[in-house]
Coordinates of C-alpha atoms (C1' of nucleotides) in Angstrom, one line a residue:
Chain A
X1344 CA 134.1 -34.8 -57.9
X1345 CA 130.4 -34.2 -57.7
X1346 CA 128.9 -31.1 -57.5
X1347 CA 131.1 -28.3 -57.1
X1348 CA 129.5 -26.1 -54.0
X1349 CA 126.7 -28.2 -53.6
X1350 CA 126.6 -28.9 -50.2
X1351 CA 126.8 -25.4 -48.9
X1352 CA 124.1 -24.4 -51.3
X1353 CA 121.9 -26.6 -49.4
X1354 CA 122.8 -25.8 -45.9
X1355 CA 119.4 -24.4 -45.4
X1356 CA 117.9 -28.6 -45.4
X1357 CA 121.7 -29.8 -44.0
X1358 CA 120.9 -30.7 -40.7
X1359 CA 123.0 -32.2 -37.8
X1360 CA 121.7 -35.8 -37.4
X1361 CA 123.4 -39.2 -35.3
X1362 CA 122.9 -42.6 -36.8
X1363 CA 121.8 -43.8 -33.7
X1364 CA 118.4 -42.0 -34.7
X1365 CA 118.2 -45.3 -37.5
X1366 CA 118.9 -47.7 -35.4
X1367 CA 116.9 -51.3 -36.5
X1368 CA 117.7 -50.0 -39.8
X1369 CA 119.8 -50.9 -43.2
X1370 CA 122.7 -48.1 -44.2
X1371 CA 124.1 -48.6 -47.1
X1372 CA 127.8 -47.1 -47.4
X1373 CA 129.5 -45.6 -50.2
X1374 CA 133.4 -47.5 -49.4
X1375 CA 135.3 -45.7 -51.3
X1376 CA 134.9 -42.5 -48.9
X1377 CA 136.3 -44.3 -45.6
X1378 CA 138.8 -46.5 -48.1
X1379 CA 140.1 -43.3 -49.4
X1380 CA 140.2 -41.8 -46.1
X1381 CA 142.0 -44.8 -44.3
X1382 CA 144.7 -44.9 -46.9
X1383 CA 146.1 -41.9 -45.4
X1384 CA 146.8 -43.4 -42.5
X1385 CA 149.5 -45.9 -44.3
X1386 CA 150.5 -43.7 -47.1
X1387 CA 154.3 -44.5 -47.3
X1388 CA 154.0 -47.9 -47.1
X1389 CA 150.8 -48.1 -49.7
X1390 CA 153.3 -46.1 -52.3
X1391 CA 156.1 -48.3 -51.3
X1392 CA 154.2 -51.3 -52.1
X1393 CA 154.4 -52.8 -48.4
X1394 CA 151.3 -54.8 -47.0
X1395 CA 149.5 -53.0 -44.5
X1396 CA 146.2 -53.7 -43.7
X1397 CA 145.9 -49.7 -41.6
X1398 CA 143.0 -48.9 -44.1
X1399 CA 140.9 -52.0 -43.4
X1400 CA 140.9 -51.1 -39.7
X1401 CA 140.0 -48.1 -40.4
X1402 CA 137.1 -48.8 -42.4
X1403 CA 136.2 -51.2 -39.6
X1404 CA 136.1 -48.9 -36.5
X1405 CA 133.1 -47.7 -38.8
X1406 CA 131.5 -50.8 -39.6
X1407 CA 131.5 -51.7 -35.6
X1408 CA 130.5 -48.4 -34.8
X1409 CA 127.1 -49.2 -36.7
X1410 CA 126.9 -53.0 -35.6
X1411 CA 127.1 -50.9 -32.3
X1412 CA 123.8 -49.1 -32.8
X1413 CA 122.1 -52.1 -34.5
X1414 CA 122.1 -50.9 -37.8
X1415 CA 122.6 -53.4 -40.8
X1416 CA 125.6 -52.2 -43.1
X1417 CA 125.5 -53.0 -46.4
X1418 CA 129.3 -51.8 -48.5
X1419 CA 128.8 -50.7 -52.0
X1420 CA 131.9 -50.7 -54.3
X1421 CA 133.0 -49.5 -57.4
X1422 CA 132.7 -51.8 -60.1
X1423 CA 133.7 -51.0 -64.3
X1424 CA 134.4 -47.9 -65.9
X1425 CA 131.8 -46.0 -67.6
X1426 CA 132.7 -45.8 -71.1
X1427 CA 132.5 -41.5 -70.9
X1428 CA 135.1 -41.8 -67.9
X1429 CA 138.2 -43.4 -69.8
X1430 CA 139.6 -39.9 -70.6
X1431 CA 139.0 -38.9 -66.9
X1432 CA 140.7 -42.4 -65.3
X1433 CA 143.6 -41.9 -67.8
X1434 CA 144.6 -38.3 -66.7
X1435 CA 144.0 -39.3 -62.8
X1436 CA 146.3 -41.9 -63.2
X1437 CA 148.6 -40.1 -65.1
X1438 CA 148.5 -37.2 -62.1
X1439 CA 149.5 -39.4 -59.9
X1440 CA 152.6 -41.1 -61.6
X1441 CA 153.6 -37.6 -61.7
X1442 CA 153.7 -37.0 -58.1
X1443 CA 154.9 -40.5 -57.6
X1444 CA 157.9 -39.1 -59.2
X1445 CA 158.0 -35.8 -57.8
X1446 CA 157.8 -37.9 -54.2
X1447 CA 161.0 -39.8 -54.7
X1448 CA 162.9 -36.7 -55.7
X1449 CA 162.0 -35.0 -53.0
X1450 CA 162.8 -37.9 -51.1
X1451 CA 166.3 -38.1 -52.3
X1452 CA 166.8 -34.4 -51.8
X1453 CA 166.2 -34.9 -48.0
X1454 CA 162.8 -33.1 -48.0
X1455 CA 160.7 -35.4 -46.2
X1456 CA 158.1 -33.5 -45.5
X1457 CA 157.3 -32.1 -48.8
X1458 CA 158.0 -35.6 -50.0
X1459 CA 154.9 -36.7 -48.0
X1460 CA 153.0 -34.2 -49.0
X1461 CA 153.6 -35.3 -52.8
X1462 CA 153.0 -38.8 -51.6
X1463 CA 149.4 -38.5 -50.1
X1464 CA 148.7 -36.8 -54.1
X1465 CA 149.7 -40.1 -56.0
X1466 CA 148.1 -43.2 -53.5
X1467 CA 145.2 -45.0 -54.8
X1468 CA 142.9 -47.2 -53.7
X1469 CA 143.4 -50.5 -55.7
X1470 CA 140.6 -53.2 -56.0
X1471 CA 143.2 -55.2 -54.1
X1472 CA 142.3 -52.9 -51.0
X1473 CA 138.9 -52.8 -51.7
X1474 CA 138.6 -57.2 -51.8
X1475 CA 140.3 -57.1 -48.0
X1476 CA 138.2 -55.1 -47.2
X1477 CA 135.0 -57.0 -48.5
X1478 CA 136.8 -59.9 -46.5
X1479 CA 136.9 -58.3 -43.3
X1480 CA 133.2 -57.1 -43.6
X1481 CA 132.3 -60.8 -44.4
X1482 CA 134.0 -62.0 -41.8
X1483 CA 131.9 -59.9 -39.5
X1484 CA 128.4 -61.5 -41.6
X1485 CA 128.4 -57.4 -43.0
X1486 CA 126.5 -57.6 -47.0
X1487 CA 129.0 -56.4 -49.5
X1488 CA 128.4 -55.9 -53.2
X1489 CA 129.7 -54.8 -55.8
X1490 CA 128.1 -52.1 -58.4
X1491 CA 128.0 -53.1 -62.3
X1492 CA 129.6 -49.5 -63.2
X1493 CA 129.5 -46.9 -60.3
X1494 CA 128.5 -47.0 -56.5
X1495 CA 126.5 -44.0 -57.1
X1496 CA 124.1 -45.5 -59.1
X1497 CA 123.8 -49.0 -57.2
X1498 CA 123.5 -46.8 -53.8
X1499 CA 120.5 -44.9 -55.5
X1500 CA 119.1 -48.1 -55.9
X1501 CA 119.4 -49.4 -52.8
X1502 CA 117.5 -46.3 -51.2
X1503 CA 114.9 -46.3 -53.9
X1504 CA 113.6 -50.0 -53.8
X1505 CA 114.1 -49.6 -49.7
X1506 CA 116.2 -51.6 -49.3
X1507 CA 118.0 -48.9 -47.3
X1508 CA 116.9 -46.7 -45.4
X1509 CA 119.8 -44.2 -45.2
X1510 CA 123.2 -43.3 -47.6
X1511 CA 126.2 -42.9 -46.2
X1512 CA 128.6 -41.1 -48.6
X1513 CA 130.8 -38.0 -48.8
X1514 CA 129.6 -37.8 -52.7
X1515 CA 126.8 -34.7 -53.6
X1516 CA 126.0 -37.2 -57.0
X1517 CA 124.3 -39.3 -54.4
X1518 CA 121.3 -36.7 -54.2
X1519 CA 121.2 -35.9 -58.0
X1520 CA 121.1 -39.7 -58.2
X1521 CA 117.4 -39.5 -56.2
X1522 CA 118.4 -41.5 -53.1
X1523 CA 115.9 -40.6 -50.3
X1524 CA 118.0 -40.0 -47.3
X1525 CA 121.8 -39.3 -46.9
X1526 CA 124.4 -38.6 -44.5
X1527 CA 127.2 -36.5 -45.2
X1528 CA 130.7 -36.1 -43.1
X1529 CA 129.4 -38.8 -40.9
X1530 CA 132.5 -39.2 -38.4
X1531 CA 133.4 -42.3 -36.2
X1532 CA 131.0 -41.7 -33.5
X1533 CA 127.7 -41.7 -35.8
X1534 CA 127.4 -37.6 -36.3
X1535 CA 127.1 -36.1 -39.3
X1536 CA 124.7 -33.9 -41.4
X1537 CA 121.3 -35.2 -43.0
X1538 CA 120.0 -34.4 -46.6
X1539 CA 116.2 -35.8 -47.5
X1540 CA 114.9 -36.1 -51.1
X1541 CA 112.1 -34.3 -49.7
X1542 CA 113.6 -31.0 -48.6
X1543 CA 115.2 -30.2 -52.1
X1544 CA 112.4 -27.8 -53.4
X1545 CA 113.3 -25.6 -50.2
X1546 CA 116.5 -25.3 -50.7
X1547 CA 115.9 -23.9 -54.6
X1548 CA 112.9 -21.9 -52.5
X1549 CA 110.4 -22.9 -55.0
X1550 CA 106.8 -23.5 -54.1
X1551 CA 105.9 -27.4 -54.9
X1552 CA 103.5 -26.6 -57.5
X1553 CA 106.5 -26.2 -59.3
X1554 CA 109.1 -27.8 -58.2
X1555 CA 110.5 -31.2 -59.9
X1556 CA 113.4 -33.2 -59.2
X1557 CA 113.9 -32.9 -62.9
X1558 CA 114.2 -28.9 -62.2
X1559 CA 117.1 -29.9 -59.0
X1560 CA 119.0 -32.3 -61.2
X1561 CA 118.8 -29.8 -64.1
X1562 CA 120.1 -27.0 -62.5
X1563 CA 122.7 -28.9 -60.6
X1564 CA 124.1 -30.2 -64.0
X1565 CA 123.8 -26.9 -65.8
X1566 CA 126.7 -26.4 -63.1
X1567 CA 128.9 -29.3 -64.2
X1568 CA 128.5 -32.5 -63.0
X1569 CA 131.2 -35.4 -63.6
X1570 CA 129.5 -36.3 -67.1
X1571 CA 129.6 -32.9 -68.4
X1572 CA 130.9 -29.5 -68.4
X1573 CA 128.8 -26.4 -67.7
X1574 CA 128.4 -23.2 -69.5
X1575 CA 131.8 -20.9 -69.3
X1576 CA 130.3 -18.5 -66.2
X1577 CA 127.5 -20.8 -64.8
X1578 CA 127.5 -22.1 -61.1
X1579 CA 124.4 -23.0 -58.7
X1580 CA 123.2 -19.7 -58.5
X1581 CA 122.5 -18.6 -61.8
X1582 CA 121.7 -22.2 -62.8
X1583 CA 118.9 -21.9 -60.0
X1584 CA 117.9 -18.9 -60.9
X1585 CA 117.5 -20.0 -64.5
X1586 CA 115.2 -22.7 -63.5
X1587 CA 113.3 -20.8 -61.3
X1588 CA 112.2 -18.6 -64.4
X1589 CA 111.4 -21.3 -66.6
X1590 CA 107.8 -23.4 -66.4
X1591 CA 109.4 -25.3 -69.8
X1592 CA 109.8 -29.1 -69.4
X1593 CA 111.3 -30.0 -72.4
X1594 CA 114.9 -30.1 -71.8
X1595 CA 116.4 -29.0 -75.3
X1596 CA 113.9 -26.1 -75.0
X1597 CA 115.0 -24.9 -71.4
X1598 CA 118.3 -25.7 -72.5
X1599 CA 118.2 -23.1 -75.2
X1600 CA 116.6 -20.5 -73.6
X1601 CA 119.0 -20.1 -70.8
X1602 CA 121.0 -17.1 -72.2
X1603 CA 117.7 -15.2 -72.2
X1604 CA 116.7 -16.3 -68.9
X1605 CA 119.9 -15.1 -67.4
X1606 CA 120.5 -12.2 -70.0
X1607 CA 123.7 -13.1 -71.2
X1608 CA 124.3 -11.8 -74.4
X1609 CA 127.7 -13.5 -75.5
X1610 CA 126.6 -17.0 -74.6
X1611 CA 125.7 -19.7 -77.1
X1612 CA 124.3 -23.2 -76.6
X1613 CA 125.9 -25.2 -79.0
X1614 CA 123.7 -28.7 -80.3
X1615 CA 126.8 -30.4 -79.0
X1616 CA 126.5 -29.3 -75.5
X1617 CA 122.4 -30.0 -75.9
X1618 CA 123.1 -33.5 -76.7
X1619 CA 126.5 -33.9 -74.2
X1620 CA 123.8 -32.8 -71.7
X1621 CA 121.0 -35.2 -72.7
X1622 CA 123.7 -38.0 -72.5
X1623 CA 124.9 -36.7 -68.9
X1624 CA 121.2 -36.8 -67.6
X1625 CA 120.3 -40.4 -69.2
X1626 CA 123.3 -41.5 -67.3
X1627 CA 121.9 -40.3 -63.8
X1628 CA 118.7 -41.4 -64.4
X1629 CA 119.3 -44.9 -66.4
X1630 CA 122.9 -46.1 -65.4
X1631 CA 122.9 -50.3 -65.0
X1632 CA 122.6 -51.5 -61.2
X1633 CA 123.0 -54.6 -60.0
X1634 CA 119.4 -56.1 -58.4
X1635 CA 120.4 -58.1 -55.2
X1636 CA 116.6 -60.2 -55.5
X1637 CA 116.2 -61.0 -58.7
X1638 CA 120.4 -61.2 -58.9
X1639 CA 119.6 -58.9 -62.6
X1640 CA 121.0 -55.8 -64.0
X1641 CA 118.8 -53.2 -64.0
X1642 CA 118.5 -49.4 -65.2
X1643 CA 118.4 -47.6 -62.0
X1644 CA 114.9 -46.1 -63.1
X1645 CA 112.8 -47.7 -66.2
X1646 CA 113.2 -47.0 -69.4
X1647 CA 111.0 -44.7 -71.1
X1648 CA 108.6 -46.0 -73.9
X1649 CA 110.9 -46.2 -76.8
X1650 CA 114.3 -46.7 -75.1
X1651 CA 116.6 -49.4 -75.3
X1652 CA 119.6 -50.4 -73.6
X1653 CA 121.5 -50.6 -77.0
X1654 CA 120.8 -46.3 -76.9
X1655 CA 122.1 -46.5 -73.5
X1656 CA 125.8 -47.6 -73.8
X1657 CA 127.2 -45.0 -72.4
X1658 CA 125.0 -45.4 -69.4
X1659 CA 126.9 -48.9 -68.9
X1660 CA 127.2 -51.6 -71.1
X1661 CA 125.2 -54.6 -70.8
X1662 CA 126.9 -58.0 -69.4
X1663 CA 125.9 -61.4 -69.1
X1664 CA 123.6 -61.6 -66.0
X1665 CA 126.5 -64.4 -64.4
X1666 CA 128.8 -61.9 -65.3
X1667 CA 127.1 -59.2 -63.3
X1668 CA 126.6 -61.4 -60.8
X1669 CA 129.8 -62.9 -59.9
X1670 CA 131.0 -59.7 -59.5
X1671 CA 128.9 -57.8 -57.8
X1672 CA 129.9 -60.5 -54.9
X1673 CA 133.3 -60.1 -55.8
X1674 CA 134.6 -63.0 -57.1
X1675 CA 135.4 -61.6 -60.3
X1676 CA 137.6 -58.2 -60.7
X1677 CA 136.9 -55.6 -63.1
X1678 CA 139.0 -57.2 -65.9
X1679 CA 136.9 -60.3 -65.7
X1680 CA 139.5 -62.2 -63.9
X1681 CA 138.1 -64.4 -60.8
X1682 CA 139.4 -63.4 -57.3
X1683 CA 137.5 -65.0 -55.3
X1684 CA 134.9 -68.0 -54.5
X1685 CA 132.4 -66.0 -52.2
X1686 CA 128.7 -68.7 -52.1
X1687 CA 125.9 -67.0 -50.5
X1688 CA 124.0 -70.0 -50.7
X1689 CA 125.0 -71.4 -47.2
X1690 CA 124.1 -68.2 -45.5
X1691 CA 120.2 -69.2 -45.4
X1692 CA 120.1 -70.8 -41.8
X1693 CA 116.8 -71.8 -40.6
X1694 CA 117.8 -71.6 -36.8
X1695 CA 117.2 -67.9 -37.5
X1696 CA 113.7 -68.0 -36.2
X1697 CA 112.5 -64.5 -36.2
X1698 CA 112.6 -63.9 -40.2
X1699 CA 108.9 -63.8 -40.8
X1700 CA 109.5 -60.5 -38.3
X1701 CA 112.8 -59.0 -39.5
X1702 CA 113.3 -60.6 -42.9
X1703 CA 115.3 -57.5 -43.7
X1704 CA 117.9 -58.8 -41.0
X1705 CA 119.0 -61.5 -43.3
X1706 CA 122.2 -61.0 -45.8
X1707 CA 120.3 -59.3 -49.4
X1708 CA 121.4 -62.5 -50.7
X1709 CA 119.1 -64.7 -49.0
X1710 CA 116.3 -66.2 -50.8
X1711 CA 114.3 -64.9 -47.7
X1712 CA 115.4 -61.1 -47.3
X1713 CA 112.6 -58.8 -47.9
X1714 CA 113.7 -54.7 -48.2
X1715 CA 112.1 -53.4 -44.7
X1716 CA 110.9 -50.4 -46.7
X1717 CA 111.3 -47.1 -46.5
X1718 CA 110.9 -44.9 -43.7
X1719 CA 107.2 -43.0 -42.8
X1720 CA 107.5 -39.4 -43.8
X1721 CA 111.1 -39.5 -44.6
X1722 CA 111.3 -38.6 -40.5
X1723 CA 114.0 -40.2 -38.5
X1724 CA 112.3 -43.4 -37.2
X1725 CA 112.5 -43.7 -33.0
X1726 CA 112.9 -47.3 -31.9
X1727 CA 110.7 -48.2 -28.8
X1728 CA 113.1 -50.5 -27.4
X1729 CA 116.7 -51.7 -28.3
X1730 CA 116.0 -55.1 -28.6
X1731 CA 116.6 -55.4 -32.2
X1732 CA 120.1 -56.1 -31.5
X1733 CA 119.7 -60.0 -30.9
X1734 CA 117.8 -60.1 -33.9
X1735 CA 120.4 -58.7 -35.9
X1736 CA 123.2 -60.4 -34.5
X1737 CA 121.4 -63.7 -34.9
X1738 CA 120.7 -62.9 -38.8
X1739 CA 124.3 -62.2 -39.0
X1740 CA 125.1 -65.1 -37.8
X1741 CA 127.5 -64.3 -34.6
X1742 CA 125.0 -65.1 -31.5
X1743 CA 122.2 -67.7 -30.4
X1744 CA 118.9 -66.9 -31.1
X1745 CA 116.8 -65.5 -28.2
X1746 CA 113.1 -65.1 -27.8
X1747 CA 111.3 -62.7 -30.2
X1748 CA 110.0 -59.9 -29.2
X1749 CA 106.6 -57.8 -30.8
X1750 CA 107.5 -54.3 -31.2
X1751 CA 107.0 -54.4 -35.0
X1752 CA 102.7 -54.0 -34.3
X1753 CA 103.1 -51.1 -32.5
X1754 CA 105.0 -49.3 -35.9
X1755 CA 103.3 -47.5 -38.5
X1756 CA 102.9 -49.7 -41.8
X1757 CA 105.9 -48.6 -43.9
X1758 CA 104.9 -46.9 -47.4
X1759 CA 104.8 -49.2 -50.2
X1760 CA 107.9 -49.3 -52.3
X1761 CA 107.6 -47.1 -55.6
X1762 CA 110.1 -47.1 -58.2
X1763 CA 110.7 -43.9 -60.3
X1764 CA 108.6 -42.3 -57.2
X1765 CA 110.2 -38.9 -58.4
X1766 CA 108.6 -38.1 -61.4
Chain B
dC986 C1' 126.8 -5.9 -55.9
dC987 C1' 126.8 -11.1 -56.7
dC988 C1' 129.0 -14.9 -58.7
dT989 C1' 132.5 -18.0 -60.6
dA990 C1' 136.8 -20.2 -60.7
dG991 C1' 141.3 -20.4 -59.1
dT992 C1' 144.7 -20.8 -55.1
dG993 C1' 146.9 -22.7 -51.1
dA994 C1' 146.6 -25.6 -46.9
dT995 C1' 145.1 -29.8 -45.5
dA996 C1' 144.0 -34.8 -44.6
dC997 C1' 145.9 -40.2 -41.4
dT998 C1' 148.1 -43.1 -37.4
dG999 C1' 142.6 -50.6 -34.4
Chain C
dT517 C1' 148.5 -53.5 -64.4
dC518 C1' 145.2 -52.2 -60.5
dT519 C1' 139.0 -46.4 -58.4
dC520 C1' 136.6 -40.3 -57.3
dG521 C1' 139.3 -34.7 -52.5
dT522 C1' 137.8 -30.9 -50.2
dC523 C1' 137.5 -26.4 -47.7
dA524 C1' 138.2 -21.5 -46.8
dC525 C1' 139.5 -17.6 -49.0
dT526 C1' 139.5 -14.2 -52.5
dA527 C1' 140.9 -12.0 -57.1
dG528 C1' 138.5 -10.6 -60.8
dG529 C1' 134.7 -10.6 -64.1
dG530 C1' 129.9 -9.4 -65.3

DNA sequence: CCCTAGTGATACTG
DNA sequence: TCTCGTCACTAGGG
């Protein structure tokens, strides 16, 4: 998954950070990570089709950790397939049948703890788990939504339009994605490690008059990424070293160059892999998100002059914007059958008296949220006081208003939101 | 010497 | 019928 080695590569611009430091802000969390992670706590019974609700707990020790420190959460799940990820889903699930049988063998030889460790290989996280869990969070007032085709994409989105402030994700797609702030290996106390947008050129030590993200989500590609292979004997480093030597913009043309650049000899760039890699890069840069305001799909970045999203199919699909909708609130599975009758309508309560203020307090889906914007500088904000924490609870709906409170004129204006602001 | 790619151990328990 | 692993270590190739 991801980007194999990524992370250490960029240790030089990892650094330790506590989501305390965001407090007042929106996180937006990739679920799957602390779904995935929670399952392990109830693996037998998960394989042996008992109802547990462990991995909902779980998730929520998380969840209150942030309501803790003020923070609005907003879970992002997995929605469809992408088309190019069939093959990949089929063998997955195949792997996992096999160690389902391997497991009961083992089982009935008396080997219990191999059996287990057979077991952990073959549980997966069902869109059954991921609803309770949306149920839970809703419960709590906590935004869920659900992405058109991957997390990855609508997360990116989420951090681009401001919406959120900081990612919180296991995932190194996330930053080839172009979200501006994330948090890796984030544990249940709020600790974990900090990657900014802004950083990325010194971590491929290249001076900015020629850096591009284009150059970072080139070379982290030409290393494999999920939507295509790399070149037999390519990782990070030689990838980076090959965009370092390159001033070429022009994809095919770097593309083609790169046994030169790296002076291997018995290397050849096939038209297939040119094209494979073209597709690979439109689907980072173009894959269809769900916009909460506007309640549209959306290319995560616009299309160039030119492009449609009939050449974009394998970048998601299009679907009827009800469609979309009614699933990326998760009333509808990703067969199209309905699950559940989730209304955000109702949520709108004009008791909440401080939205002019804090209208990024309110649920996404009200008609009244505004993103709060992103963050000065890409710096950690420091909150003067900790007052925010009526404000949120009262937007979520679990205490009585109180009086408000004017510690948003003493902030620095936040930077107008930009989209594409990478190019 | 650096770098890639494979191996084995490992995960969780309001 | 139903959603993604990752890390440390190292052999072996260029």
């Amino acid at each position: 998954m991801g980007i194999q080695g990524l992370l250490p590569f960029l240790k030089n611009i990892l650094t330790p950070s506590h989501i305390r430091n965001y407090r007042g802000c929106t996180v937006a969390i990739d679920a799957y990570c602390w779904l995935h992670k929670g399952a392990f706590a109830c693996a037998e019974k998960l394989a042996a089709g008992e109802k547990t609700d462990m991995y909902v707990y779980y998730c929520m020790k998380y969840i209150n950790m942030l309501l803790s420190y003020d923070i609005k959460p907003i879970l992002v799940l997995d929605g469809c397939h992408l088309p190019s990820k069939k093959n990949v889903e089929k063998k997955r699930r195949e792997r996992r049948e096999l160690n389902r049988k391997k497991a009961a063998q083992l089982l009935r030889d008396g080997k219990r703890k191999e059996a287990r460790d057979a077991l952990v290989q073959c549980i997966d996280i069902t869109p059954q788990m991921a609803l309770e869990l949306m149920n839970a969070c809703r419960d709590k007032g906590v935004d869920c939504i659900t992405a058109p085709y991957e997390a990855d994409a609508q997360l990116a989105y989420l951090s681009q339009t401001g919406i959120a402030q900081v990612i919180i994700t296991e995932d190194s797609d996330l930053i080839l994605f172009g979200c501006h702030t994330i948090m890796f290996k984030m544990d249940t106390s709020g600790a974990g490690m900090l990657i900014q947008n802004k950083d990325l050129n010194k971590a491929m030590k290249l001076q900015d008059a020629h850096y591009t993200f284009d150059k970072f989500r080139y070379m982290c590609m030409l290393s494999g990424c999920d939507y295509h292979a790399n070149l037999p004997g390519i990782g990070l480093s030689k990838a980076c070293k090959a965009m370092k030597l390159t001033r070429q913009i022009d994809v095919r043309l770097i593309l083609k160059k790169i046994p030169m650049l790296l002076n291997i000899r018995n290397l050849t760039v096939s038209a297939e892999y040119i094209e494979g890699f073209i597709r690979a890069d439109n689907t980072f840069l173009y894959q269809l998100v769900f916009d909460p305001l506007s309640r549209k799909l959306t290319p995560l970045n616009p299309y160039p002059p030119g492009v449609k999203a009939e050449d974009m199919h394998y970048a998601g699909p299009p679907m009827s914007p009800d469609h979309a909708f009614q699933l990326a609130l998760g009333n509808m599975d990703i067969q199209g059958n309905r699950i559940a009758n989730f209304d955000p309508a109702p949520r709108s309560q004009s008791w909440i008296n401080d939205t002019e203020k804090t209208p990024y307090l309110l649920s996404i889906w009200d008609p009244n949220y505004k993103p709060r914007g992103q963050v000065p500088e890409g710096e950690e904000p420091t909150r003067p006081s900790t007052k925010g924490k009526e404000v949120l609870l009262q937007a979520m709906g679990i205490s009585k208003p109180k009086a408000n409170e004017q510690r948003r004129k003493s902030e620095p204006p936040l930077k107008p939101i930009k989209k594409g602001w990478f190019r």
